[in-house]
Coordinates of C-alpha atoms in Angstrom, one line a residue:
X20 CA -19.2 16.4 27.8
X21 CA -19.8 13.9 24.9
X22 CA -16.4 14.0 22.5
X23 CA -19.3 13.8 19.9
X24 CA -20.3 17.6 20.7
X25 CA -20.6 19.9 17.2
X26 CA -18.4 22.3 16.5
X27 CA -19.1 25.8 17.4
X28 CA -21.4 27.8 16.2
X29 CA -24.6 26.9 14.4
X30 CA -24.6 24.5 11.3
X31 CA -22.6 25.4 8.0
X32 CA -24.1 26.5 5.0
X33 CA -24.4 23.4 2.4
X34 CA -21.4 23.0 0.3
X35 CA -21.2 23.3 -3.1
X36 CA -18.5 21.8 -5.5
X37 CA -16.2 18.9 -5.4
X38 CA -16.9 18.7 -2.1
X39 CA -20.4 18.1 -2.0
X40 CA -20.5 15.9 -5.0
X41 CA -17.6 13.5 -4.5
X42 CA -16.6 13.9 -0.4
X43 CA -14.6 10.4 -1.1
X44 CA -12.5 11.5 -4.0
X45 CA -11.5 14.5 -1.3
X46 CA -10.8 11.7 1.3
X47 CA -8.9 9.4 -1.2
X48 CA -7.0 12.2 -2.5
X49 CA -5.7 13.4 0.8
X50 CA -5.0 10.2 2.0
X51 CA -2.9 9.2 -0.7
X52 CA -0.7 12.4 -0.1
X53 CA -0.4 11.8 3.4
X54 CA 1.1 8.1 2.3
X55 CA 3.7 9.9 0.0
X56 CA 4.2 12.6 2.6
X57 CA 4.6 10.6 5.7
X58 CA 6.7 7.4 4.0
X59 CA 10.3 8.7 3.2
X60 CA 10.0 10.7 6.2
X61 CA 10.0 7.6 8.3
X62 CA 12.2 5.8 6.6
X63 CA 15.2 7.8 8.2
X64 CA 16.2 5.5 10.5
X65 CA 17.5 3.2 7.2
X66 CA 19.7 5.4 6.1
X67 CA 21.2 6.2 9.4
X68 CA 24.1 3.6 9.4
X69 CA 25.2 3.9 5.4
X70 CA 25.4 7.4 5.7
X71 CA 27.5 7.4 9.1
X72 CA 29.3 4.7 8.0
X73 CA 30.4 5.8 4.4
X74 CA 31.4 9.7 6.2
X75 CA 32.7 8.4 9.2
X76 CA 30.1 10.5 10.9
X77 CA 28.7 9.6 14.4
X78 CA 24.9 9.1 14.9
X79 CA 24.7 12.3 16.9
X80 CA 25.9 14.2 13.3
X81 CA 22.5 12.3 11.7
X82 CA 20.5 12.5 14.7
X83 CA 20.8 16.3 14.7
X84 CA 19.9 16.9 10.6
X85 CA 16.9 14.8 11.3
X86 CA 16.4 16.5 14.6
X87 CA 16.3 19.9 12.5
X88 CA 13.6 18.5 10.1
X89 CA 10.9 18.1 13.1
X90 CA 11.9 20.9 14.4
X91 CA 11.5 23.4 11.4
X92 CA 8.7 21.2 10.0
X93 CA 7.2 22.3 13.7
X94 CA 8.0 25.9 12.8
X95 CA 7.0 25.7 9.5
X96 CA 3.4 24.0 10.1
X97 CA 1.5 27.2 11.6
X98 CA 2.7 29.1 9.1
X99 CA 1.5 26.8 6.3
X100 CA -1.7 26.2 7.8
X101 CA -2.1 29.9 8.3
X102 CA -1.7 29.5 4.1
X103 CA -3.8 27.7 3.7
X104 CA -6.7 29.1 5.9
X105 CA -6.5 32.3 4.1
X106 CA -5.4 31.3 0.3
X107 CA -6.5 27.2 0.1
X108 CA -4.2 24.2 0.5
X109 CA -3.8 23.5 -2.9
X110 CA -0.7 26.3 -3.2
X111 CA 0.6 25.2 0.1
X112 CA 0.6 21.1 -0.9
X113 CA 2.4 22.1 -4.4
X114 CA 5.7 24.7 -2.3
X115 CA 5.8 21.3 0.1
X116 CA 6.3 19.0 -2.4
X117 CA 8.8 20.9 -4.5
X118 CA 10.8 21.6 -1.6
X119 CA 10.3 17.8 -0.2
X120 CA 11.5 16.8 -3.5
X121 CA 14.5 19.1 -3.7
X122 CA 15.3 18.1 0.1
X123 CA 15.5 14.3 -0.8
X124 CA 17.7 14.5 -3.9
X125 CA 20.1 17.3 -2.2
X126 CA 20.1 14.5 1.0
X127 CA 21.5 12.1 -1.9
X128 CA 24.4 14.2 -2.7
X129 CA 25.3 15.9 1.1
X130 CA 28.9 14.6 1.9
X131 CA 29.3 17.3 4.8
X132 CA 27.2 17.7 7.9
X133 CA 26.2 21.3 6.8
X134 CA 24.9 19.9 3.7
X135 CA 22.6 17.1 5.3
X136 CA 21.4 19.5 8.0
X137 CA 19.9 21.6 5.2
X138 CA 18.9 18.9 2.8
X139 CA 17.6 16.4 5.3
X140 CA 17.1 18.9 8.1
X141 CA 16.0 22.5 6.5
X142 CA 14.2 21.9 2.9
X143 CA 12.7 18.1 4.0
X144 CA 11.1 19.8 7.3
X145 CA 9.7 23.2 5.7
X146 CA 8.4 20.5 2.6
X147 CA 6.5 18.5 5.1
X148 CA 5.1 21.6 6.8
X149 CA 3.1 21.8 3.4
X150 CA 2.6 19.0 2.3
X151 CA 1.8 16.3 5.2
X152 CA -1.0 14.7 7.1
X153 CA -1.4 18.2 9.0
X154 CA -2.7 19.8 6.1
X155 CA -4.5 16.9 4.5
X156 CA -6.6 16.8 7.9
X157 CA -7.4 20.7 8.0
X158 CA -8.9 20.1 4.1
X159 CA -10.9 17.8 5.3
X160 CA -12.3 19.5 8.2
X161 CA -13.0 22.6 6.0
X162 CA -14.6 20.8 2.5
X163 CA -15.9 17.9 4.0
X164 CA -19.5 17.5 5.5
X165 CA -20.0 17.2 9.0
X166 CA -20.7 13.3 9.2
X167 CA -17.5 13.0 7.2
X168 CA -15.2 14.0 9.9
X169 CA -14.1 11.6 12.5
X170 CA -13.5 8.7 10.3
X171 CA -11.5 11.3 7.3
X172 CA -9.3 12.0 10.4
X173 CA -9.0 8.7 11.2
X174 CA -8.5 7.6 7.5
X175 CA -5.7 10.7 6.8
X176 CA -4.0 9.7 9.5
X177 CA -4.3 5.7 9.0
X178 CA -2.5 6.1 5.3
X179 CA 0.5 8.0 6.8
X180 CA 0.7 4.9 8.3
X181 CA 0.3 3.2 5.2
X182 CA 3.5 5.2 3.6
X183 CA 5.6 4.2 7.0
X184 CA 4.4 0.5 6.3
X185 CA 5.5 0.4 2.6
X186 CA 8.2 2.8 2.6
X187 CA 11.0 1.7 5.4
X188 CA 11.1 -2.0 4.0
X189 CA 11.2 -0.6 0.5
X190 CA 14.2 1.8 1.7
X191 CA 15.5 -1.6 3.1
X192 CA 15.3 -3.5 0.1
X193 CA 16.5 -0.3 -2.4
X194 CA 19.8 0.4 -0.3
X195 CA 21.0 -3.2 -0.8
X196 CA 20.1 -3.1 -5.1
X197 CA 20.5 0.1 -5.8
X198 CA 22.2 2.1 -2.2
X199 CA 21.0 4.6 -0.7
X200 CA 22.0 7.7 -3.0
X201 CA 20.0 6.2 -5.7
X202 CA 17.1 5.0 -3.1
X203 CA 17.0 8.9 -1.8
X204 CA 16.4 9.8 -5.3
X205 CA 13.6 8.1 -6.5
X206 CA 11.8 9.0 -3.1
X207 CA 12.7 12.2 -3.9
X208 CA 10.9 11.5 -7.6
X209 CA 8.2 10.3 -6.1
X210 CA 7.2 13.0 -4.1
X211 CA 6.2 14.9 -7.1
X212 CA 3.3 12.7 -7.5
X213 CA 1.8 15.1 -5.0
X214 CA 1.5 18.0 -7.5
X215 CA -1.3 16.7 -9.7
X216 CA -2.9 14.5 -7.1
X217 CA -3.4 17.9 -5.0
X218 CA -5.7 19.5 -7.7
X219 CA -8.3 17.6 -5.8
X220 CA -8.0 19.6 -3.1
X221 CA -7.8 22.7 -4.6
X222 CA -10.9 25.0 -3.4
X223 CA -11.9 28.7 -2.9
X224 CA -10.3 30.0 0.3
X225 CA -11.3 29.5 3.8
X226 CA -14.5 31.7 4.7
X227 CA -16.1 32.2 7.8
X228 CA -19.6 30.2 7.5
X229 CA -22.6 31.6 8.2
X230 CA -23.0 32.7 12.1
X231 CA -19.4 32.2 12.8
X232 CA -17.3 35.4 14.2
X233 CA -15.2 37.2 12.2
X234 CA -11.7 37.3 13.8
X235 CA -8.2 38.1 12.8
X236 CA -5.6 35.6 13.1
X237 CA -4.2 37.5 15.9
X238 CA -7.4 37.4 17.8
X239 CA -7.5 34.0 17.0
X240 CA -4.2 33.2 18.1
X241 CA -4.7 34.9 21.8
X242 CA -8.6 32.9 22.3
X243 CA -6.1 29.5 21.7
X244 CA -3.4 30.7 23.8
X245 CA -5.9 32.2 26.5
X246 CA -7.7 28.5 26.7
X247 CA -6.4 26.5 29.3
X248 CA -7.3 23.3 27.9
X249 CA -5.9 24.7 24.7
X250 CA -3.0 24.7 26.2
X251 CA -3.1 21.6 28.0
X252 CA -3.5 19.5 24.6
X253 CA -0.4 21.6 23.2
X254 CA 1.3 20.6 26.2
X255 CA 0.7 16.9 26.1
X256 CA 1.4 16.4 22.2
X257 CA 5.0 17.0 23.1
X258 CA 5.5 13.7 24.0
X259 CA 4.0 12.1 21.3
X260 CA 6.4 13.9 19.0
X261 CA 9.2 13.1 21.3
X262 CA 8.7 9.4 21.1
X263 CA 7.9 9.1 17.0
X264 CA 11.1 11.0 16.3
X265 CA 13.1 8.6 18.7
X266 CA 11.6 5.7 17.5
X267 CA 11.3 6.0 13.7
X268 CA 15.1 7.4 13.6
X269 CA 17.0 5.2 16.2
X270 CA 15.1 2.2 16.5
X271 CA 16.5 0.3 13.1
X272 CA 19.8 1.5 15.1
X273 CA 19.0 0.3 18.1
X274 CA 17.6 -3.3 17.1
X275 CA 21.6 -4.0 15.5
X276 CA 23.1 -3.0 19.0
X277 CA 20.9 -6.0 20.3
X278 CA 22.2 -8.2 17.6
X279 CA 19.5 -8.3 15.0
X280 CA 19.7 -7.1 11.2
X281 CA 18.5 -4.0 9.4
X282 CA 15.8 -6.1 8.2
X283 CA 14.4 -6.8 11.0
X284 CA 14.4 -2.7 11.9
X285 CA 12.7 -2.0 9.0
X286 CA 9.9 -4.3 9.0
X287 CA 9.5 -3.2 12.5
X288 CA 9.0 0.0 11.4
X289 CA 6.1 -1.5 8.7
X290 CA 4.9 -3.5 11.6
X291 CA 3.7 0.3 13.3
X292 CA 2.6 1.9 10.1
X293 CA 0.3 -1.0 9.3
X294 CA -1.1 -1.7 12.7
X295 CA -1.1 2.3 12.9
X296 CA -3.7 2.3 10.4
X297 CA -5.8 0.1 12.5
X298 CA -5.2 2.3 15.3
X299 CA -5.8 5.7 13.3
X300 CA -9.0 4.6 12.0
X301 CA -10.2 3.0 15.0
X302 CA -9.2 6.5 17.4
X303 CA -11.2 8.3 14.5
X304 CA -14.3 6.2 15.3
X305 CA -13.9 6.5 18.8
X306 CA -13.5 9.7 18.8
X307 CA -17.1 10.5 17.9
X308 CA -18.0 7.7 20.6
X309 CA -16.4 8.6 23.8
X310 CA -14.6 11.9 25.3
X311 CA -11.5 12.4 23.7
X312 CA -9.3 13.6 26.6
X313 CA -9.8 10.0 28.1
X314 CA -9.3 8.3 24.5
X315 CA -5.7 10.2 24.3
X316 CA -5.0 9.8 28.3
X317 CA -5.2 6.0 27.6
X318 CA -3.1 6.1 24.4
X319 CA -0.3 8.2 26.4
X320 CA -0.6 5.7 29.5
X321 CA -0.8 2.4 27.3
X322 CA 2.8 3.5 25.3
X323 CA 4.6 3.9 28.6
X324 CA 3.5 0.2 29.7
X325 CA 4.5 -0.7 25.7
X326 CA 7.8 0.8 25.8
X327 CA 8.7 -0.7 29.6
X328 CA 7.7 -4.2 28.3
X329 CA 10.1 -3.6 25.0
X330 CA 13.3 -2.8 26.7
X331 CA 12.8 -5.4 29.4
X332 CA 12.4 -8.3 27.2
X333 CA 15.2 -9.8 25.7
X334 CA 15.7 -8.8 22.0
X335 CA 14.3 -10.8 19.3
X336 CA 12.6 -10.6 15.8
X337 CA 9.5 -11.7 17.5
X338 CA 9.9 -9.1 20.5
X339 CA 10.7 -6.7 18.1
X340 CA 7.9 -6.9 15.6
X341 CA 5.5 -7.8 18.5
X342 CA 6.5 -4.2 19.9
X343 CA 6.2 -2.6 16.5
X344 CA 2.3 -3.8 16.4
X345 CA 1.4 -2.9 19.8
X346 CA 3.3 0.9 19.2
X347 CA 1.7 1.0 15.8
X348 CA -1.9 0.9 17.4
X349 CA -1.0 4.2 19.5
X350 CA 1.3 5.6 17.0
X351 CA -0.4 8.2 15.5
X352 CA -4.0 7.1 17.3
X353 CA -3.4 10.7 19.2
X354 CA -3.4 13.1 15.9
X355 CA -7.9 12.2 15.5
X356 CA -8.8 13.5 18.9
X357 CA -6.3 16.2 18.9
X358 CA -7.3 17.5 15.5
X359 CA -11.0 17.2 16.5
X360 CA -10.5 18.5 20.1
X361 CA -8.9 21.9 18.2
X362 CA -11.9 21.5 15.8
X363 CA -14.7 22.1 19.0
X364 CA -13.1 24.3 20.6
X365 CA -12.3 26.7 18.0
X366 CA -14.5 26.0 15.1
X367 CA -12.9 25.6 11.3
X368 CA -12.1 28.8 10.5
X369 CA -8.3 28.7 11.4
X370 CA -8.2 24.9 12.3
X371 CA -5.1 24.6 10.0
X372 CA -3.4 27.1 11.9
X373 CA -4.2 26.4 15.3
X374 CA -3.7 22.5 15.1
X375 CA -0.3 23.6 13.5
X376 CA 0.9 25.6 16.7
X377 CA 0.0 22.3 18.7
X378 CA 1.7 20.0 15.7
X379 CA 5.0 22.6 16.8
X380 CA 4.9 21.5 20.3
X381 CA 4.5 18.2 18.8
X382 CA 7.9 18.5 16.7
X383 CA 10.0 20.2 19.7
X384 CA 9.4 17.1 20.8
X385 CA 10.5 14.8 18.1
X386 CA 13.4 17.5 18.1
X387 CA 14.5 16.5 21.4
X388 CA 13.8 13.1 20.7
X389 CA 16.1 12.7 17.6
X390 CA 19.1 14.8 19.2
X391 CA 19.0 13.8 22.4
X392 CA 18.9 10.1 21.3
X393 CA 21.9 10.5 19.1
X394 CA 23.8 12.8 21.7
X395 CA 23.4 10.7 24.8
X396 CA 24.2 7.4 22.8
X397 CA 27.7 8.3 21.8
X398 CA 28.2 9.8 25.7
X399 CA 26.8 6.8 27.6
X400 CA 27.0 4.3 24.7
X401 CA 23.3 3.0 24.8
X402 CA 19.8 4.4 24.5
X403 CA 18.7 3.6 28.0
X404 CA 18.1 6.8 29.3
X405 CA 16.2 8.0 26.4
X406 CA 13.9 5.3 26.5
X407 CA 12.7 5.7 30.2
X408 CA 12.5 9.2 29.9
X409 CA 9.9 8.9 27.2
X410 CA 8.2 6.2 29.4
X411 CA 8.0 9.3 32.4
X412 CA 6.4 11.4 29.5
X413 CA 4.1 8.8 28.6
X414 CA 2.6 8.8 31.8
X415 CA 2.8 12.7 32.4
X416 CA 1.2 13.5 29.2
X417 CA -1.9 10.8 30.4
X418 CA -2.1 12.8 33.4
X419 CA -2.1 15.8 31.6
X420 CA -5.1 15.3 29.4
X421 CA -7.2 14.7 31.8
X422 CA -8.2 17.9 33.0
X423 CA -9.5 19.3 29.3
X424 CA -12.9 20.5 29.1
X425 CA -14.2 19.2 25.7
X426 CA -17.0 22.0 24.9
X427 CA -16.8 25.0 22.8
X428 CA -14.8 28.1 23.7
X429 CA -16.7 30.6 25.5
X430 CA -17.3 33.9 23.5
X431 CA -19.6 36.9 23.5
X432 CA -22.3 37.5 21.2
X433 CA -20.5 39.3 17.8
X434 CA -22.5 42.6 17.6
X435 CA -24.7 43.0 14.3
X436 CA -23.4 44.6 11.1
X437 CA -25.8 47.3 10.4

């Protein structure tokens, strides 16, 4: 079946409001929080060596507090998207931000590993729960109209790329003026930018539409879990966290174990956030164009072939950016189809929710990514291992997508309210 198959259910009733009169002030909105969101967040990797260094801590000590943050911004997500499918997003942007906010400036002032595993670790990961792309893109499914979708997937997702394209080099530049207490600060400052910018997005809450059934989360929770390819897509997002943790923490790291600079790690990192908003907005238009279990089979398959040709060639700034384009384009080029594969199946009515629990397979992921990168560095002294395992899950998550049936999930007529 088409990827470009409706939603379930027949056709929503108009919409009234912001929505309806100004759908791109929605989509600006949102994609200017998913910029502030997304761009501290991957600019970890820069404060990995000042940090260590200045404690004496080893990588594995970092790796684990960032480790932490995907994993409890995985917890966190279903749970905020349950939020905001019952009460609106606006509530759930403002608790993310605050706690984003208070996460970055306790980071700042964490001299013990306790401390940075629940500055950076606890507080950033439940703020980013509320507050990132994954809520930005359940908005828009819910308040904008139907022919608005694919490319405000696309465009949410594009300026999180746009944050991990200005951020990192900005990180780069602040820790050498200012260091990096002061840089973790105003990033912390900055996230509070998201309070008034949210009001946008603020809206009665979630409804079922007209025709649609009327289910309980739990009954919502056990059609996913019940849906093989449900659980197929849940499955294969793993990797994709598991590889965008790696990468965005241990790369800058990784590039100065070669013999290049900082620098060049965090324009690398710009280098995928900017071509990643070619690749988001491009995956958003495709995803209305062709089915998207092949469109993510290819993205999976295509970072595997990346990835082999990055560690074989010998390291240079041109190898390195070069690598940072092509990785860009398939960065976050997954999260469109995804979002809109959760979207068919399962209508709107608890897409925040259900895309969340496949976002938490997503973090476990970048969880394992993150620790396991920082553990088996200081045991075998090199990230080798870790980067041709995430070359085998590149390759099982492309086989994995294959199988899913893009259509609507099949349910029984709902009986008549007398």
């Amino acid at each position: 079946m088409s990827a470009a198959t409706d939603a379930p259910g027949p056709s929503p009733a108009p919409r009234t409001g912001l929505a309806a009169r100004a759908p791109l002030l929605i989509v600006l909105c949102g994609c200017l929080i998913a910029m502030l969101s997304f761009g501290p967040r991957a600019s970890s990797g820069i404060f990995m060596l000042p940090m260590t260094g200045e404690y004496g801590w080893g990588r594995d000590t970092f790796g684990l507090a960032i480790a932490i943050q995907n994993l409890v911004w995985g917890l966190g997500t279903p749970f905020a998207g349950a939020v905001a499918d019952r009460f609106g997003v606006m509530r759930v942007l403002w608790l993310g931000a605050l706690l984003y906010a208070a996460g970055l400036v306790l980071m700042a002032y964490s001299a013990t590993p306790g401390m940075l595993h629940l500055s950076a670790g606890v507080l950033v990961g439940f703020g980013l729960s509320g507050c990132s792309f994954n809520i930005v893109l359940a908005a828009f499914g819910k308040m904008l109209p139907e022919k608005w979708r694919p490319l405000s997937f696309g465009a949410g997702t594009a300026a999180g790329s746009f944050g991990q394209f200005l951020f990192p080099p900005l990180a780069a530049g602040l820790n050498m003026t200012i260091g990096w207490h002061q840089t973790l600060i105003v990033f912390g400052l900055v996230m509070l930018l998201v309070l008034p910018i949210s009001l946008a997005l603020a809206g009665a809450p979630s409804a079922a539409r007209a025709g649609e059934r009327q289910q309980s989360i739990g009954a919502a929770l056990g059609e996913a879990f019940r849906h093989p390819s449900y659980v197929l897509l849940v499955l294969g997002f793993f990797t994709c966290g598991f590889q965008l943790a790696f990468v965005t923490t241990h790369l800058p790291a990784y590039l100065i174990d070669r013999g290049l600079s900082i620098t060049v790690g965090g324009w690398t990192l710009a280098a995928i956030g900017l071509a990643n908003m070619v690749g988001s907005l491009g995956s958003g238009w495709l995803s209305s164009r062709m089915p998207r279990r092949y469109l993510l089979a290819a993205i999976y398959f295509a970072r595997g072939l990346a990835i082999i040709a990055f560690v074989l060639l010998p390291a240079t700034p041109v190898t390195a950016l070069g690598f940072g384009v092509v990785l860009g384009l398939l960065w976050l080029s997954t999260v469109p189809p995804t979002s809109g594969l959760v979207m068919l199946m399962f209508g709107t009515r608890y897409l925040a929710m259900l895309f969340g629990f496949a976002f938490f397979s997503h973090q476990v992921g970048g969880f394992l990514g993150v620790w396991l990168g920082g553990l088996l560095y200081e045991q075998l002294g090199s990230y080798d291992f870790v980067w041709w395992l995430s070359v085998a899950l590149s390759f099982a998550s492309a086989a994995i997508n294959l199988p899913i049936v893009e259509k609507p999930v099949a349910r029984s007529p709902q009986p008549a309210t007398p």
